[in-house]
XYZ file of C-alpha atoms in Angstrom:
674
model
C 9.864 -42.901 25.431
C 8.423 -40.251 24.080
C 7.909 -36.523 24.687
C 4.219 -36.651 26.004
C 5.546 -39.376 28.283
C 7.931 -37.421 29.601
C 5.731 -34.431 30.055
C 3.465 -36.215 31.991
C 5.896 -37.469 34.537
C 7.472 -33.839 35.092
C 3.417 -32.807 35.283
C 3.578 -30.375 32.323
C 2.291 -30.044 28.460
C 4.039 -31.997 25.881
C 4.117 -28.387 24.105
C 5.905 -26.669 27.390
C 8.878 -29.386 27.095
C 9.050 -28.885 23.480
C 9.736 -24.971 24.085
C 12.026 -25.702 27.070
C 14.203 -27.897 25.374
C 14.415 -25.930 22.463
C 16.150 -23.479 24.629
C 18.758 -26.025 25.453
C 19.210 -27.227 21.874
C 16.751 -30.467 21.809
C 14.508 -30.037 18.744
C 11.231 -32.051 18.506
C 9.129 -31.661 15.914
C 6.154 -33.243 17.549
C 4.482 -34.628 20.887
C 5.341 -38.280 19.660
C 8.845 -37.979 18.941
C 11.295 -40.171 20.955
C 13.740 -39.297 23.126
C 16.762 -41.306 23.910
C 18.459 -42.181 27.360
C 21.094 -39.244 26.333
C 18.980 -36.882 25.783
C 16.448 -37.920 28.866
C 19.893 -37.942 31.077
C 19.868 -34.166 29.874
C 16.479 -33.471 30.668
C 16.842 -34.637 33.901
C 19.536 -32.332 34.494
C 17.772 -29.277 33.333
C 14.555 -30.051 35.304
C 16.254 -31.792 37.852
C 15.134 -35.237 39.366
C 12.436 -33.997 41.574
C 10.463 -32.800 38.425
C 9.575 -29.958 36.113
C 7.522 -28.467 38.652
C 9.753 -27.057 41.197
C 11.773 -25.586 38.330
C 8.161 -23.566 36.560
C 6.149 -22.444 39.546
C 9.589 -21.847 42.127
C 7.771 -18.176 43.082
C 4.996 -19.576 45.734
C 7.603 -22.474 46.843
C 10.248 -20.206 47.257
C 8.697 -17.689 48.877
C 7.452 -20.267 52.176
C 10.946 -21.602 52.163
C 13.859 -19.787 50.293
C 16.728 -22.179 51.871
C 14.908 -25.767 50.328
C 15.137 -23.756 46.718
C 17.885 -22.549 46.334
C 20.056 -25.998 46.318
C 18.586 -27.680 43.121
C 18.847 -24.267 41.297
C 21.141 -21.497 42.300
C 19.843 -18.978 39.397
C 16.260 -18.914 39.786
C 16.499 -17.495 43.807
C 18.151 -14.674 42.325
C 14.992 -13.378 40.236
C 12.350 -14.358 42.917
C 13.607 -11.831 45.624
C 12.824 -8.861 43.181
C 9.241 -10.180 42.743
C 9.010 -10.422 46.739
C 10.471 -6.665 46.679
C 7.518 -5.435 44.984
C 5.104 -5.991 47.735
C 6.929 -3.494 49.910
C 6.662 -0.929 47.196
C 2.779 -1.116 47.589
C 3.004 -0.963 50.986
C 4.745 2.002 50.685
C 1.994 4.037 48.200
C -0.759 3.778 50.622
C 1.021 5.891 53.442
C 1.858 8.473 50.590
C -2.368 8.449 50.170
C -2.885 9.071 54.234
C -0.729 12.486 53.647
C -3.027 13.712 51.132
C -6.021 13.455 53.041
C -5.387 15.064 56.456
C -4.132 18.374 53.909
C -7.596 19.051 52.623
C -9.376 18.155 55.405
C -7.629 21.223 57.108
C -8.858 24.108 55.166
C -12.176 22.740 54.743
C -13.147 20.920 57.639
C -16.852 21.764 57.743
C -17.169 20.416 54.274
C -18.074 16.725 53.604
C -17.001 16.988 49.788
C -13.303 16.398 50.537
C -13.340 13.596 52.393
C -15.863 11.843 50.055
C -13.721 12.226 47.331
C -11.226 10.268 49.036
C -13.340 7.582 49.915
C -15.508 7.032 46.306
C -12.193 6.625 44.134
C -11.608 3.021 45.346
C -15.397 2.383 44.356
C -15.180 4.043 41.101
C -12.524 1.804 40.608
C -14.745 -1.021 41.176
C -17.216 0.835 38.962
C -14.687 0.673 35.890
C -13.888 -2.661 36.249
C -17.282 -4.143 35.844
C -19.078 -1.889 33.441
C -16.856 -0.048 30.319
C -18.531 2.930 30.336
C -18.814 3.810 33.806
C -15.329 5.734 33.650
C -16.439 8.598 31.272
C -18.769 9.352 34.249
C -16.594 8.664 37.099
C -13.989 10.839 35.628
C -16.995 14.051 34.836
C -16.978 14.384 39.118
C -13.664 13.991 40.254
C -12.837 17.678 38.661
C -15.784 19.374 40.257
C -14.904 18.217 43.565
C -11.099 18.826 42.924
C -12.438 22.336 41.420
C -13.494 23.273 45.533
C -10.137 22.272 46.810
C -6.950 23.351 45.166
C -4.434 21.153 47.337
C -6.180 17.941 46.737
C -6.379 17.492 42.816
C -2.617 16.912 41.764
C -2.130 13.777 43.364
C -5.731 11.866 43.180
C -5.198 12.788 39.424
C -2.242 10.432 38.899
C -3.733 7.082 40.397
C -6.740 7.241 38.385
C -5.180 7.605 35.243
C -4.183 4.444 35.008
C -7.125 2.302 36.294
C -9.707 3.535 33.240
C -6.910 1.833 31.375
C -7.715 -1.926 32.443
C -11.323 -2.022 31.111
C -10.495 -1.364 27.451
C -8.514 -4.895 26.947
C -11.045 -7.188 28.265
C -13.339 -7.696 25.055
C -11.029 -10.929 23.715
C -11.552 -13.824 26.138
C -9.509 -16.615 24.562
C -10.246 -20.404 25.372
C -9.614 -23.979 24.355
C -11.899 -24.917 21.147
C -12.197 -28.848 20.405
C -9.616 -29.765 17.509
C -11.775 -30.083 14.253
C -10.198 -33.524 11.984
C -11.192 -34.552 9.019
C -10.627 -38.289 8.045
C -9.364 -39.379 4.597
C -8.160 -42.123 2.820
C -8.882 -45.006 -0.176
C -12.079 -46.519 -0.591
C -12.032 -49.916 1.046
C -9.361 -48.128 4.150
C -11.638 -48.467 6.698
C -12.231 -45.004 7.275
C -15.891 -45.129 7.669
C -15.122 -48.138 9.863
C -13.188 -46.284 12.291
C -15.280 -43.477 12.545
C -18.116 -46.199 13.582
C -16.079 -47.405 15.695
C -15.353 -44.437 17.783
C -18.757 -43.046 17.908
C -20.009 -46.421 19.361
C -17.262 -46.053 22.165
C -16.433 -42.571 22.761
C -19.566 -40.538 22.359
C -21.443 -39.402 25.587
C -23.269 -41.909 26.992
C -26.846 -41.970 25.859
C -26.140 -39.995 22.856
C -24.808 -42.824 20.556
C -28.241 -43.738 19.393
C -29.215 -40.387 18.565
C -26.479 -39.413 15.810
C -27.937 -38.329 12.206
C -25.606 -39.387 9.664
C -26.873 -36.908 7.363
C -24.920 -34.126 9.515
C -21.730 -34.526 8.367
C -20.074 -33.928 11.598
C -20.310 -35.072 14.908
C -17.952 -34.702 18.268
C -16.259 -37.533 20.266
C -15.043 -37.551 24.067
C -11.484 -38.690 25.132
C -10.227 -38.061 28.508
C -12.753 -34.951 28.896
C -11.696 -33.075 25.772
C -14.223 -33.266 22.800
C -12.698 -33.620 19.295
C -15.081 -32.679 16.081
C -14.522 -35.158 13.294
C -16.051 -34.113 9.595
C -17.994 -36.928 8.536
C -18.107 -35.738 4.696
C -17.401 -38.724 2.436
C -14.054 -38.707 0.174
C -12.145 -35.800 -0.338
C -14.578 -34.340 -2.585
C -15.949 -31.853 -0.017
C -12.569 -31.297 1.474
C -11.151 -29.830 -1.937
C -14.043 -27.767 -2.736
C -13.650 -26.202 0.832
C -10.231 -25.495 -0.272
C -10.789 -24.344 -3.372
C -12.949 -21.572 -1.492
C -10.282 -20.770 0.838
C -11.671 -21.977 3.790
C -8.932 -23.486 6.024
C -12.282 -25.591 8.047
C -9.668 -28.356 9.655
C -7.254 -28.397 12.223
C -5.559 -31.680 10.921
C -5.959 -34.586 8.563
C -5.958 -37.947 9.525
C -5.102 -40.227 6.730
C -6.319 -43.974 7.048
C -4.354 -46.518 5.100
C -4.918 -50.352 5.070
C -2.121 -52.422 6.170
C -2.619 -55.272 3.722
C -2.844 -52.880 0.437
C -0.365 -49.822 1.588
C -0.578 -46.519 -0.820
C -3.431 -46.566 -3.346
C -4.260 -43.776 -5.785
C -6.527 -42.246 -3.494
C -4.435 -42.444 -0.632
C -1.839 -39.866 -2.969
C -4.936 -37.476 -3.745
C -5.308 -37.530 -0.287
C -1.824 -36.792 1.083
C -2.019 -33.543 -1.930
C -5.038 -32.692 -0.534
C -3.625 -32.464 3.005
C -0.846 -30.894 1.284
C -2.248 -28.051 -0.084
C -4.470 -27.361 2.968
C -1.019 -27.102 5.105
C -2.381 -28.600 7.993
C -0.609 -31.503 10.270
C -1.370 -34.616 8.838
C -1.726 -37.985 11.258
C -1.404 -41.838 9.586
C -3.874 -44.465 10.718
C -2.571 -47.725 9.467
C -5.661 -49.726 10.130
C -6.352 -53.569 9.745
C -3.301 -54.310 11.357
C -5.466 -57.570 12.813
C -5.002 -58.935 9.422
C -2.717 -61.520 8.484
C -1.614 -59.635 5.388
C -0.735 -57.101 7.339
C 2.649 -55.022 6.563
C 3.022 -51.944 8.980
C 6.903 -51.146 7.462
C 5.753 -51.673 4.563
C 3.306 -49.170 4.330
C 5.772 -46.789 6.432
C 8.193 -47.332 3.460
C 5.336 -46.410 0.788
C 4.320 -43.250 2.791
C 8.203 -41.997 2.726
C 8.355 -41.929 -1.086
C 5.007 -39.894 -0.948
C 6.653 -37.679 1.640
C 5.662 -38.583 4.743
C 8.349 -40.004 6.933
C 7.712 -41.543 10.324
C 8.848 -40.096 13.185
C 10.720 -43.597 14.375
C 12.789 -42.789 10.947
C 13.802 -39.663 11.788
C 10.455 -37.789 10.207
C 8.219 -35.603 11.569
C 4.495 -38.084 10.432
C 2.834 -39.576 13.327
C 1.990 -43.056 12.523
C -0.596 -45.209 14.649
C -0.935 -49.004 13.900
C -4.621 -49.523 14.596
C -7.442 -52.160 13.800
C -11.226 -50.294 13.710
C -12.503 -53.787 14.211
C -11.213 -54.693 17.176
C -10.375 -51.066 18.518
C -6.564 -52.141 19.116
C -4.736 -48.385 18.810
C -7.616 -46.209 18.563
C -7.278 -44.905 21.532
C -3.228 -44.019 20.764
C -5.153 -42.356 18.124
C -7.357 -40.191 20.232
C -4.392 -39.361 22.256
C -2.029 -38.212 19.396
C -5.238 -35.871 17.860
C -5.010 -34.299 21.579
C -0.952 -33.975 21.705
C -0.825 -32.338 18.160
C -4.003 -29.735 19.305
C -2.297 -29.464 22.194
C 1.123 -27.989 20.331
C -1.224 -25.820 17.932
C -2.724 -24.398 21.004
C -6.325 -24.342 19.288
C -8.300 -21.209 20.611
C -11.342 -19.367 20.249
C -13.413 -16.041 21.568
C -16.880 -17.301 22.964
C -17.908 -13.850 22.605
C -16.151 -12.695 19.978
C -16.989 -11.945 16.321
C -18.713 -15.138 14.577
C -17.094 -17.295 12.153
C -18.280 -20.470 10.605
C -17.885 -22.703 7.855
C -20.358 -24.319 5.634
C -19.518 -27.914 5.976
C -22.092 -29.313 3.475
C -25.971 -28.302 2.108
C -29.218 -29.492 1.035
C -32.686 -28.653 0.345
C -35.507 -30.210 1.823
C -38.830 -30.271 0.962
C -40.700 -29.289 4.186
C -37.847 -27.571 5.944
C -36.568 -25.687 2.852
C -32.598 -25.024 2.490
C -30.660 -26.506 5.164
C -26.533 -26.239 5.938
C -24.244 -27.950 8.082
C -21.867 -25.221 9.594
C -18.901 -25.627 11.864
C -18.048 -22.997 14.336
C -14.858 -21.584 14.676
C -15.153 -18.590 16.603
C -17.793 -16.645 18.391
C -21.312 -18.049 19.870
C -23.868 -18.511 16.547
C -27.755 -18.198 18.451
C -30.812 -18.974 17.095
C -32.397 -15.613 15.525
C -29.140 -14.033 14.245
C -29.048 -12.873 10.744
C -26.375 -14.466 8.824
C -25.209 -14.700 5.334
C -22.841 -17.119 3.462
C -21.918 -16.686 0.147
C -25.031 -15.484 -1.938
C -27.073 -17.297 0.970
C -28.691 -15.142 3.557
C -31.274 -14.877 6.337
C -32.410 -15.284 9.843
C -31.826 -18.659 12.234
C -35.255 -20.231 12.532
C -33.610 -23.484 14.701
C -30.612 -24.768 15.505
C -30.026 -28.158 15.099
C -27.119 -30.320 17.029
C -25.424 -33.734 15.763
C -28.061 -35.579 17.480
C -30.886 -33.255 15.571
C -31.686 -32.138 19.410
C -32.620 -28.112 18.882
C -30.175 -26.193 20.643
C -30.532 -22.510 21.727
C -26.617 -21.217 20.719
C -23.638 -23.140 19.543
C -19.994 -22.078 20.807
C -16.717 -22.525 18.947
C -15.661 -25.855 17.687
C -19.516 -27.079 17.221
C -21.157 -28.661 14.479
C -24.757 -27.423 14.159
C -27.606 -27.500 11.134
C -29.395 -24.232 10.584
C -32.178 -23.900 8.856
C -33.511 -20.454 7.483
C -31.461 -19.724 4.508
C -32.632 -18.182 1.487
C -30.867 -20.949 -0.459
C -28.510 -23.995 0.039
C -24.849 -22.058 0.588
C -21.724 -23.816 -1.365
C -19.482 -26.392 0.710
C -16.275 -24.642 2.311
C -18.314 -21.034 2.134
C -18.235 -18.950 5.327
C -20.543 -17.872 7.722
C -20.737 -14.168 9.330
C -23.514 -12.597 11.401
C -24.966 -9.188 10.571
C -27.014 -6.698 12.109
C -29.759 -7.117 10.084
C -31.440 -8.714 7.334
C -31.584 -5.868 4.950
C -27.589 -5.671 5.126
C -27.459 -9.590 4.551
C -29.549 -9.246 1.121
C -27.489 -6.330 -0.176
C -23.976 -8.276 0.242
C -25.673 -11.354 -0.816
C -26.510 -9.698 -4.319
C -23.042 -8.032 -4.688
C -21.371 -11.191 -4.240
C -23.536 -12.925 -6.693
C -22.750 -10.521 -9.240
C -19.383 -10.066 -8.372
C -19.083 -14.495 -9.214
C -20.930 -13.507 -12.538
C -17.974 -11.108 -13.290
C -15.243 -13.207 -12.489
C -16.567 -16.386 -14.344
C -17.085 -14.300 -17.760
C -13.300 -13.205 -17.148
C -11.924 -16.439 -16.607
C -13.638 -18.063 -19.549
C -12.110 -15.206 -21.906
C -8.338 -16.511 -20.682
C -5.997 -18.646 -22.999
C -4.101 -21.228 -21.358
C -0.979 -18.534 -21.778
C -2.618 -16.391 -20.091
C -3.089 -18.685 -17.514
C 0.263 -19.555 -16.891
C 1.658 -16.159 -17.090
C -0.616 -14.873 -14.486
C 0.166 -17.773 -12.068
C 4.053 -17.300 -12.484
C 3.481 -13.549 -11.470
C 1.674 -14.903 -8.354
C 3.879 -17.289 -7.530
C 6.610 -17.859 -9.472
C 6.219 -21.362 -10.301
C 4.120 -23.231 -12.680
C 1.955 -25.898 -10.852
C 0.022 -28.442 -12.946
C -1.682 -31.733 -12.341
C -0.448 -34.566 -14.486
C -2.848 -37.650 -15.184
C -1.659 -40.583 -16.977
C -3.251 -43.711 -18.212
C -0.466 -46.281 -16.764
C 2.052 -46.154 -13.765
C 4.934 -46.755 -16.491
C 3.369 -44.197 -18.508
C 3.161 -41.665 -16.111
C 6.674 -42.628 -14.153
C 7.990 -41.871 -17.714
C 6.171 -38.567 -18.417
C 6.659 -36.683 -14.962
C 10.481 -37.783 -15.699
C 10.883 -36.301 -18.832
C 8.960 -33.038 -17.575
C 11.569 -32.942 -14.319
C 14.416 -32.612 -16.734
C 12.999 -29.479 -18.188
C 15.585 -26.486 -17.103
C 14.197 -22.977 -17.966
C 16.024 -19.877 -16.319
C 13.642 -18.109 -13.953
C 10.488 -20.528 -14.011
C 10.199 -23.281 -12.042
C 7.891 -26.453 -12.590
C 6.034 -28.075 -9.579
C 3.759 -30.918 -9.520
C 0.552 -30.260 -7.582
C -0.568 -34.370 -7.922
C 0.264 -36.481 -10.169
C -2.034 -39.731 -10.577
C -3.563 -42.814 -12.711
C -6.854 -42.433 -14.267
C -8.968 -40.456 -16.204
C -9.174 -36.038 -15.171
C -11.704 -36.414 -12.684
C -13.811 -33.916 -9.998
C -11.485 -34.139 -7.785
C -8.480 -32.905 -10.048
C -10.802 -30.069 -11.224
C -11.552 -29.072 -7.100
C -8.189 -29.537 -5.900
C -6.997 -27.250 -9.517
C -9.394 -24.568 -8.255
C -8.300 -24.696 -5.093
C -4.600 -24.095 -6.207
C -5.431 -20.825 -7.999
C -5.063 -22.234 -11.572
C -3.223 -24.814 -11.862
C -3.061 -26.742 -15.396
C -4.433 -30.040 -15.871
C -2.736 -32.192 -18.382
C -4.231 -35.487 -18.916
C -1.883 -37.980 -21.557
C -4.064 -40.947 -22.931
C -6.679 -40.452 -20.748
C -10.393 -39.023 -20.750
C -12.289 -36.377 -18.734
C -15.094 -36.829 -17.018
C -18.836 -35.756 -18.154
C -18.815 -34.009 -14.782
C -15.553 -32.957 -14.367
C -15.488 -31.235 -17.965
C -18.773 -29.374 -16.764
C -17.078 -27.806 -13.334
C -14.210 -27.229 -15.532
C -16.334 -25.188 -17.956
C -17.805 -23.716 -14.848
C -15.297 -22.886 -12.979
C -13.142 -21.764 -15.922
C -10.156 -24.471 -15.706
C -8.406 -25.559 -18.146
C -7.616 -29.413 -19.274
C -4.793 -30.282 -22.092
C -5.293 -33.615 -23.156
C -2.164 -35.160 -25.290
C -1.360 -38.591 -27.129
C 2.115 -38.104 -27.662
C 5.063 -37.600 -25.009
C 7.067 -34.970 -27.163
C 4.037 -32.935 -27.108
C 3.374 -32.520 -23.754
C 7.376 -31.615 -23.328
C 7.207 -29.027 -26.018
C 3.867 -27.336 -24.713
C 5.249 -26.988 -21.242
C 8.749 -25.883 -22.385
C 7.330 -23.395 -24.487
C 4.703 -22.166 -21.247
C 7.653 -22.069 -19.362
C 9.377 -20.382 -21.660
C 6.778 -17.791 -22.035
C 6.524 -16.912 -18.559
C 10.470 -15.539 -18.700
C 10.692 -12.339 -19.557
C 12.839 -12.414 -22.999
C 15.936 -10.952 -24.240
C 15.565 -8.633 -27.830
C 17.025 -8.721 -30.641
C 16.840 -6.232 -32.762
C 17.461 -6.773 -37.339
C 17.608 -3.965 -39.387
C 15.576 -4.127 -42.205
C 15.531 -0.397 -43.858
C 16.586 3.278 -43.838
C 15.293 5.892 -45.593
C 15.129 9.857 -45.318
C 12.914 12.567 -44.557
C 12.717 14.633 -48.204
C 9.581 16.628 -47.004
C 7.371 17.241 -44.165
C 3.318 17.677 -44.540
C 1.028 19.033 -41.587
C -2.081 18.052 -41.755
C -5.161 18.927 -39.606
C -6.854 16.452 -37.455
C -3.637 13.719 -38.506
C -0.746 15.308 -37.281
C 2.667 15.355 -39.165
C 3.412 13.423 -42.098
C 7.334 12.312 -43.156
C 7.863 12.724 -47.033
C 10.244 9.330 -47.149
C 12.929 8.063 -49.519
C 13.973 4.305 -48.671
C 17.664 4.429 -49.494
C 18.379 1.132 -48.403
C 16.268 -2.516 -47.431
C 12.583 -2.385 -47.446
C 10.501 -0.713 -45.175
C 7.845 -3.275 -43.637
C 4.410 -1.385 -41.700
C 5.034 -3.969 -38.429
C 8.557 -2.761 -37.904
C 9.524 -0.361 -35.387
C 11.621 2.958 -36.385
C 14.963 5.018 -34.714
C 14.616 9.032 -35.824
C 18.415 9.450 -36.091
C 19.454 13.498 -36.254
C 22.821 14.742 -36.418
C 24.174 10.960 -34.929
C 21.856 11.243 -32.256
C 18.843 9.135 -31.890
C 15.816 11.477 -30.601
C 12.964 9.119 -30.953
C 12.496 5.482 -31.128
C 8.900 4.231 -31.465
C 6.457 2.479 -34.098
C 4.513 3.353 -37.321
C 1.072 4.510 -37.050
C 0.746 4.463 -40.884
C 2.609 3.792 -44.341
C 1.431 4.989 -47.316
C 2.372 5.007 -50.845
C 0.408 7.926 -52.449
C -3.221 7.603 -51.162
C -2.877 4.063 -50.482
C -2.197 2.326 -47.257
C 0.597 -0.682 -48.140
C 2.734 -2.915 -46.152
C 5.814 -2.560 -47.478
C 8.016 0.012 -49.894
C 10.783 -1.106 -51.421
C 14.248 0.461 -51.832
C 14.653 3.865 -54.286
C 10.611 4.167 -53.653
C 9.159 7.334 -51.810
C 6.046 6.933 -48.969
C 4.744 8.926 -46.280
C 4.885 7.383 -42.958
C 3.462 8.857 -39.716
C 5.365 8.092 -36.461
C 3.102 7.273 -33.492
C 3.594 9.767 -30.496
C 6.356 11.776 -32.265
C 5.284 14.825 -34.709
C 8.680 16.616 -34.222
C 10.211 15.123 -37.614
C 12.332 17.508 -39.566
C 13.517 17.421 -43.342
C 16.780 15.550 -43.282
C 16.684 13.096 -40.347
C 17.320 9.719 -41.003
C 14.792 6.821 -40.246
C 16.242 3.649 -39.306
C 13.604 0.673 -39.509
C 14.044 -2.448 -37.672
C 12.359 -6.140 -36.228
C 12.637 -6.947 -32.390
C 11.828 -10.230 -32.190
C 11.690 -11.441 -28.681
C 14.702 -14.647 -27.613
C 13.573 -16.723 -25.204
C 16.546 -18.096 -22.285
C 15.985 -21.530 -22.335
């Protein structure tokens, strides 16, 4: 028996049951987690055999029949009488008000305003509840009326203060929205077949024939609830969205064929889902084939970090067949349960936020973009901006190609009227006027140009250092020509140990460096890409150059490990070792205008090097430690002055050198901690 099945028995949601169990020491990670016999018996003791409804909503039932509700649970009836005691308090407050009304009526019986001031107060409270701006107007007349009678104002002011407070916290209206699901998987594992089956069986009647493939997303309905599927091919767009910092999807459905098992693109999809940090469900497809082996697939996935819940993990895995439809409803059920636990909500009246799924340029319609609305309601004639694209929406088209006036949260629409095709993954915002949108778009375009120039100037060492400062670790994407080579190389790199620096494999795979690898590196904020005995796809190289991503290829394993070791060592703040190279004595001091103080020195020991640092020692104490600004023999600049020779020295940032000072010269070397 699973969590959601027990929740249905007690008439509550799976999340409510999981939260309740957690307080009693029973931790379940997802709605599909199993419940054994011992846990089920404990649940019955906690909630009672009759069901959870009586324990969760006891107040209305026990109010009517208190004695019947007390036997099952002795603790809750004690808390409920306190709730019942609140109405009498409300009943005592009204009698206090009539005592106030006769007081003003006695001194001024012939004046109607005082009696009117008591009656309009409820009307003003209703006005303040419906119109937020009204309280400011109703407050003004009440003091003028209270000014006429001095006895009435002190007590009516007390109820007026809390009444205007409720209207302000009304702007947010959180309502459940459809979950957004991205389906990923290896080629020929049945991803498209699964989506086609859901289209035919779970799209509302009369709508299936009108669905257009080009929109890239659509909505299906199961048990009266909608699910939005992103139908963009492969992981390319998914990585692109992550590269621009837009967490479009709420969960990922990973399709794995039961006969083939885990393949190369399956591992890539797992890497993308892990970077996105969203729940991952696994659909083990093609169970109708004779060569299907579900257990083998689960074992392979466990090695990739996805452990099935029946193996003691927290990953939901659903065996199904996209051809026969077996298990497809179970997958949709699991999607809704995960969405229920994630508590996906949005404010239809709030600020509009959307994400671009894909875009194109139509010869007749111009730039077109597919957007998923995550919050607020997108409408025609709205002024929008997405990245460097902007414009006023001329038309909204739904997933059937029909024109609509608005798009609430969780829906997918095509928009027409943008200045250019925005990038996939870019956010969509609504602004007040078109001129403001244009100004923002132009500013963003300039910022993008400046960032590209900066990133193109960085070396790989600077890249590594910047990455450690941000995350405290070095992330790499490793590609090799064969599985054996990849395993050997990965093992060698894992053995590298550098103090205060860690190495993390963002993704490992076989084959050339692809476009997907570049997008994944960009989404992870400048991960390094290492290729061993593999090439780089031409398109991937173009994107890497445009994005400023550094790629290094090798032919010898030793070179890979050595470069990575050096990169890790360069990330750690090194220890310094000082080596004395010479000593000199100041015999004369010359002050030159616009130059500073020049110390005439005699080299007593060793050599003076131009790149050396110097300590100024006076009466046994170091008064300055710094670098040399210049080193001269007579009038010529020199790099070295040997023992028993004279020279002129200017110390950078120090002009207080005196005759008799001793100058010690040393080289400071960084000793890296390996």
